[in-house]
């Protein structure tokens, strides 16, 4: 069953703790992306990676970090430096390096920080 | 500033009725425009993709139109079903001298289809 998986679906953390969101894809896509979605807002790009061991900041990278050690995996760490971490986080991938190509989204992780 | 505005913000219709969602954008030039459907608590799923030279694209009961002169797109849903209840997101991809830029997302229209 091909696609993008994100885990867990719901995540709860205390303020001041770092938390890592998982994103795995078996579509053999080169590029992967992380977006944040807030109520009433459009999706905003956090980080993207067009190739293994390389990644670029998106529009709202502050307080987040990523790694891309394997083609199929692109974990996102929400650090304690992120001022408003509570949000719905979406991972996506595309089969060609380039921000504009068709992106396929995972089911999302809803993070709540209290 | 590149922006994508969608209207209405929310819409309630009865099952079986048609509806049209609007998307106005200021992105220019652009590479392509997409409509996504996002069920509550799920990731967006692509419905249609149109390049700047296309006027219309259909996917079953979904038909997207594009007027590049007025920078407007619409998504028409025919014979709505309860499963059409979702948010519909318009996305525009800028064209920066031949290379594509970051996707620019609208805030979405939340559609509720009632029995």
Short mmCIF file of N, CA, C and O in Angstrom, two decimals, chain B residues 73-112:
data_model
loop_
_atom_site.label_atom_id
_atom_site.label_comp_id
_atom_site.label_asym_id
_atom_site.label_seq_id
_atom_site.Cartn_x
_atom_site.Cartn_y
_atom_site.Cartn_z
N UNK B 73 -10.31 31.69 -10.63
CA UNK B 73 -10.60 30.29 -10.87
C UNK B 73 -11.85 29.93 -10.07
O UNK B 73 -12.15 30.55 -9.05
N UNK B 74 -12.57 28.94 -10.56
CA UNK B 74 -13.72 28.46 -9.81
C UNK B 74 -13.73 26.94 -9.82
O UNK B 74 -13.19 26.31 -10.74
N UNK B 75 -14.34 26.38 -8.80
CA UNK B 75 -14.52 24.94 -8.72
C UNK B 75 -16.01 24.69 -8.61
O UNK B 75 -16.65 25.13 -7.66
N UNK B 76 -16.57 23.99 -9.60
CA UNK B 76 -17.99 23.70 -9.63
C UNK B 76 -18.21 22.24 -9.26
O UNK B 76 -17.57 21.35 -9.83
N UNK B 77 -19.08 22.04 -8.30
CA UNK B 77 -19.41 20.68 -7.86
C UNK B 77 -20.84 20.39 -8.28
O UNK B 77 -21.77 21.14 -7.92
N UNK B 78 -21.02 19.33 -9.03
CA UNK B 78 -22.33 18.97 -9.56
C UNK B 78 -22.95 17.85 -8.73
O UNK B 78 -22.25 16.92 -8.31
N UNK B 79 -24.27 17.96 -8.51
CA UNK B 79 -25.02 16.90 -7.81
C UNK B 79 -24.29 16.48 -6.53
O UNK B 79 -23.84 15.34 -6.39
N UNK B 80 -24.18 17.42 -5.62
CA UNK B 80 -23.37 17.21 -4.42
C UNK B 80 -23.81 15.97 -3.62
O UNK B 80 -24.99 15.59 -3.61
N UNK B 81 -22.83 15.37 -2.96
CA UNK B 81 -23.06 14.21 -2.10
C UNK B 81 -22.56 14.54 -0.69
O UNK B 81 -21.76 15.45 -0.50
N UNK B 82 -23.05 13.78 0.27
CA UNK B 82 -22.64 14.02 1.65
C UNK B 82 -21.12 13.95 1.80
O UNK B 82 -20.52 14.67 2.59
N UNK B 83 -20.50 13.08 1.01
CA UNK B 83 -19.05 12.91 1.08
C UNK B 83 -18.27 14.10 0.52
O UNK B 83 -17.04 14.15 0.65
N UNK B 84 -18.99 15.04 -0.11
CA UNK B 84 -18.32 16.26 -0.60
C UNK B 84 -18.04 17.23 0.54
O UNK B 84 -17.33 18.22 0.35
N UNK B 85 -18.60 16.99 1.71
CA UNK B 85 -18.36 17.86 2.86
C UNK B 85 -16.88 17.83 3.21
O UNK B 85 -16.33 16.80 3.58
N UNK B 86 -16.23 18.98 3.07
CA UNK B 86 -14.78 19.08 3.25
C UNK B 86 -14.38 20.53 3.05
O UNK B 86 -15.21 21.38 2.73
N UNK B 87 -13.09 20.79 3.21
CA UNK B 87 -12.55 22.09 2.83
C UNK B 87 -11.91 21.96 1.46
O UNK B 87 -11.27 20.94 1.16
N UNK B 88 -12.10 22.98 0.64
CA UNK B 88 -11.55 22.99 -0.72
C UNK B 88 -10.53 24.11 -0.81
O UNK B 88 -10.84 25.27 -0.53
N UNK B 89 -9.31 23.74 -1.17
CA UNK B 89 -8.19 24.67 -1.12
C UNK B 89 -7.68 24.95 -2.53
O UNK B 89 -7.43 24.03 -3.31
N UNK B 90 -7.55 26.23 -2.83
CA UNK B 90 -6.99 26.68 -4.10
C UNK B 90 -5.50 26.95 -3.88
O UNK B 90 -5.11 27.60 -2.90
N UNK B 91 -4.66 26.45 -4.77
CA UNK B 91 -3.21 26.59 -4.64
C UNK B 91 -2.64 27.10 -5.96
O UNK B 91 -2.95 26.56 -7.02
N UNK B 92 -1.82 28.13 -5.90
CA UNK B 92 -1.19 28.69 -7.09
C UNK B 92 0.32 28.55 -6.98
O UNK B 92 0.89 28.80 -5.91
N UNK B 93 0.94 28.14 -8.06
CA UNK B 93 2.39 27.95 -8.08
C UNK B 93 3.00 29.03 -8.96
O UNK B 93 2.74 29.08 -10.16
N UNK B 94 3.81 29.92 -8.39
CA UNK B 94 4.42 31.01 -9.18
C UNK B 94 5.45 30.48 -10.16
O UNK B 94 5.99 29.38 -9.98
N UNK B 95 5.72 31.25 -11.16
CA UNK B 95 6.74 30.93 -12.15
C UNK B 95 7.79 32.03 -12.09
O UNK B 95 7.54 33.17 -12.47
N UNK B 96 8.96 31.69 -11.57
CA UNK B 96 10.03 32.66 -11.44
C UNK B 96 11.06 32.41 -12.54
O UNK B 96 11.99 31.64 -12.38
N UNK B 97 10.86 33.04 -13.66
CA UNK B 97 11.82 32.94 -14.76
C UNK B 97 12.03 31.52 -15.24
O UNK B 97 13.15 31.12 -15.57
N UNK B 98 10.98 30.74 -15.25
CA UNK B 98 11.08 29.36 -15.73
C UNK B 98 11.17 28.34 -14.62
O UNK B 98 10.90 27.15 -14.84
N UNK B 99 11.52 28.74 -13.41
CA UNK B 99 11.53 27.78 -12.31
C UNK B 99 10.34 28.05 -11.39
O UNK B 99 9.91 29.20 -11.25
N UNK B 100 9.82 27.02 -10.81
CA UNK B 100 8.61 27.15 -10.01
C UNK B 100 8.97 27.52 -8.58
O UNK B 100 9.99 27.12 -8.05
N UNK B 101 8.11 28.30 -7.98
CA UNK B 101 8.35 28.76 -6.62
C UNK B 101 7.51 28.02 -5.61
O UNK B 101 6.84 27.05 -5.92
N UNK B 102 7.55 28.52 -4.38
CA UNK B 102 6.76 27.93 -3.30
C UNK B 102 5.27 27.92 -3.66
O UNK B 102 4.78 28.88 -4.25
N UNK B 103 4.59 26.86 -3.26
CA UNK B 103 3.14 26.82 -3.43
C UNK B 103 2.52 27.90 -2.55
O UNK B 103 2.92 28.11 -1.41
N UNK B 104 1.52 28.60 -3.10
CA UNK B 104 0.81 29.61 -2.33
C UNK B 104 -0.61 29.11 -2.13
O UNK B 104 -1.36 28.92 -3.10
N UNK B 105 -0.96 28.90 -0.87
CA UNK B 105 -2.24 28.29 -0.53
C UNK B 105 -3.28 29.33 -0.15
O UNK B 105 -2.98 30.29 0.57
N UNK B 106 -4.51 29.13 -0.62
CA UNK B 106 -5.63 29.89 -0.09
C UNK B 106 -6.04 29.31 1.25
O UNK B 106 -5.56 28.23 1.65
N UNK B 107 -6.92 30.02 1.95
CA UNK B 107 -7.35 29.55 3.27
C UNK B 107 -8.42 28.48 3.20
O UNK B 107 -8.75 27.85 4.21
N UNK B 108 -8.98 28.30 2.01
CA UNK B 108 -9.97 27.24 1.84
C UNK B 108 -11.40 27.70 2.01
O UNK B 108 -11.67 28.72 2.64
N UNK B 109 -12.31 26.95 1.40
CA UNK B 109 -13.75 27.11 1.60
C UNK B 109 -14.26 25.84 2.25
O UNK B 109 -14.01 24.74 1.72
N UNK B 110 -14.94 25.99 3.38
CA UNK B 110 -15.47 24.82 4.07
C UNK B 110 -16.89 24.56 3.58
O UNK B 110 -17.79 25.38 3.80
N UNK B 111 -17.07 23.43 2.92
CA UNK B 111 -18.37 23.06 2.36
C UNK B 111 -19.04 22.00 3.24
O UNK B 111 -18.42 21.00 3.59
N UNK B 112 -20.28 22.25 3.58
CA UNK B 112 -21.09 21.27 4.32
C UNK B 112 -22.28 20.89 3.46
O UNK B 112 -23.04 21.77 3.03
#
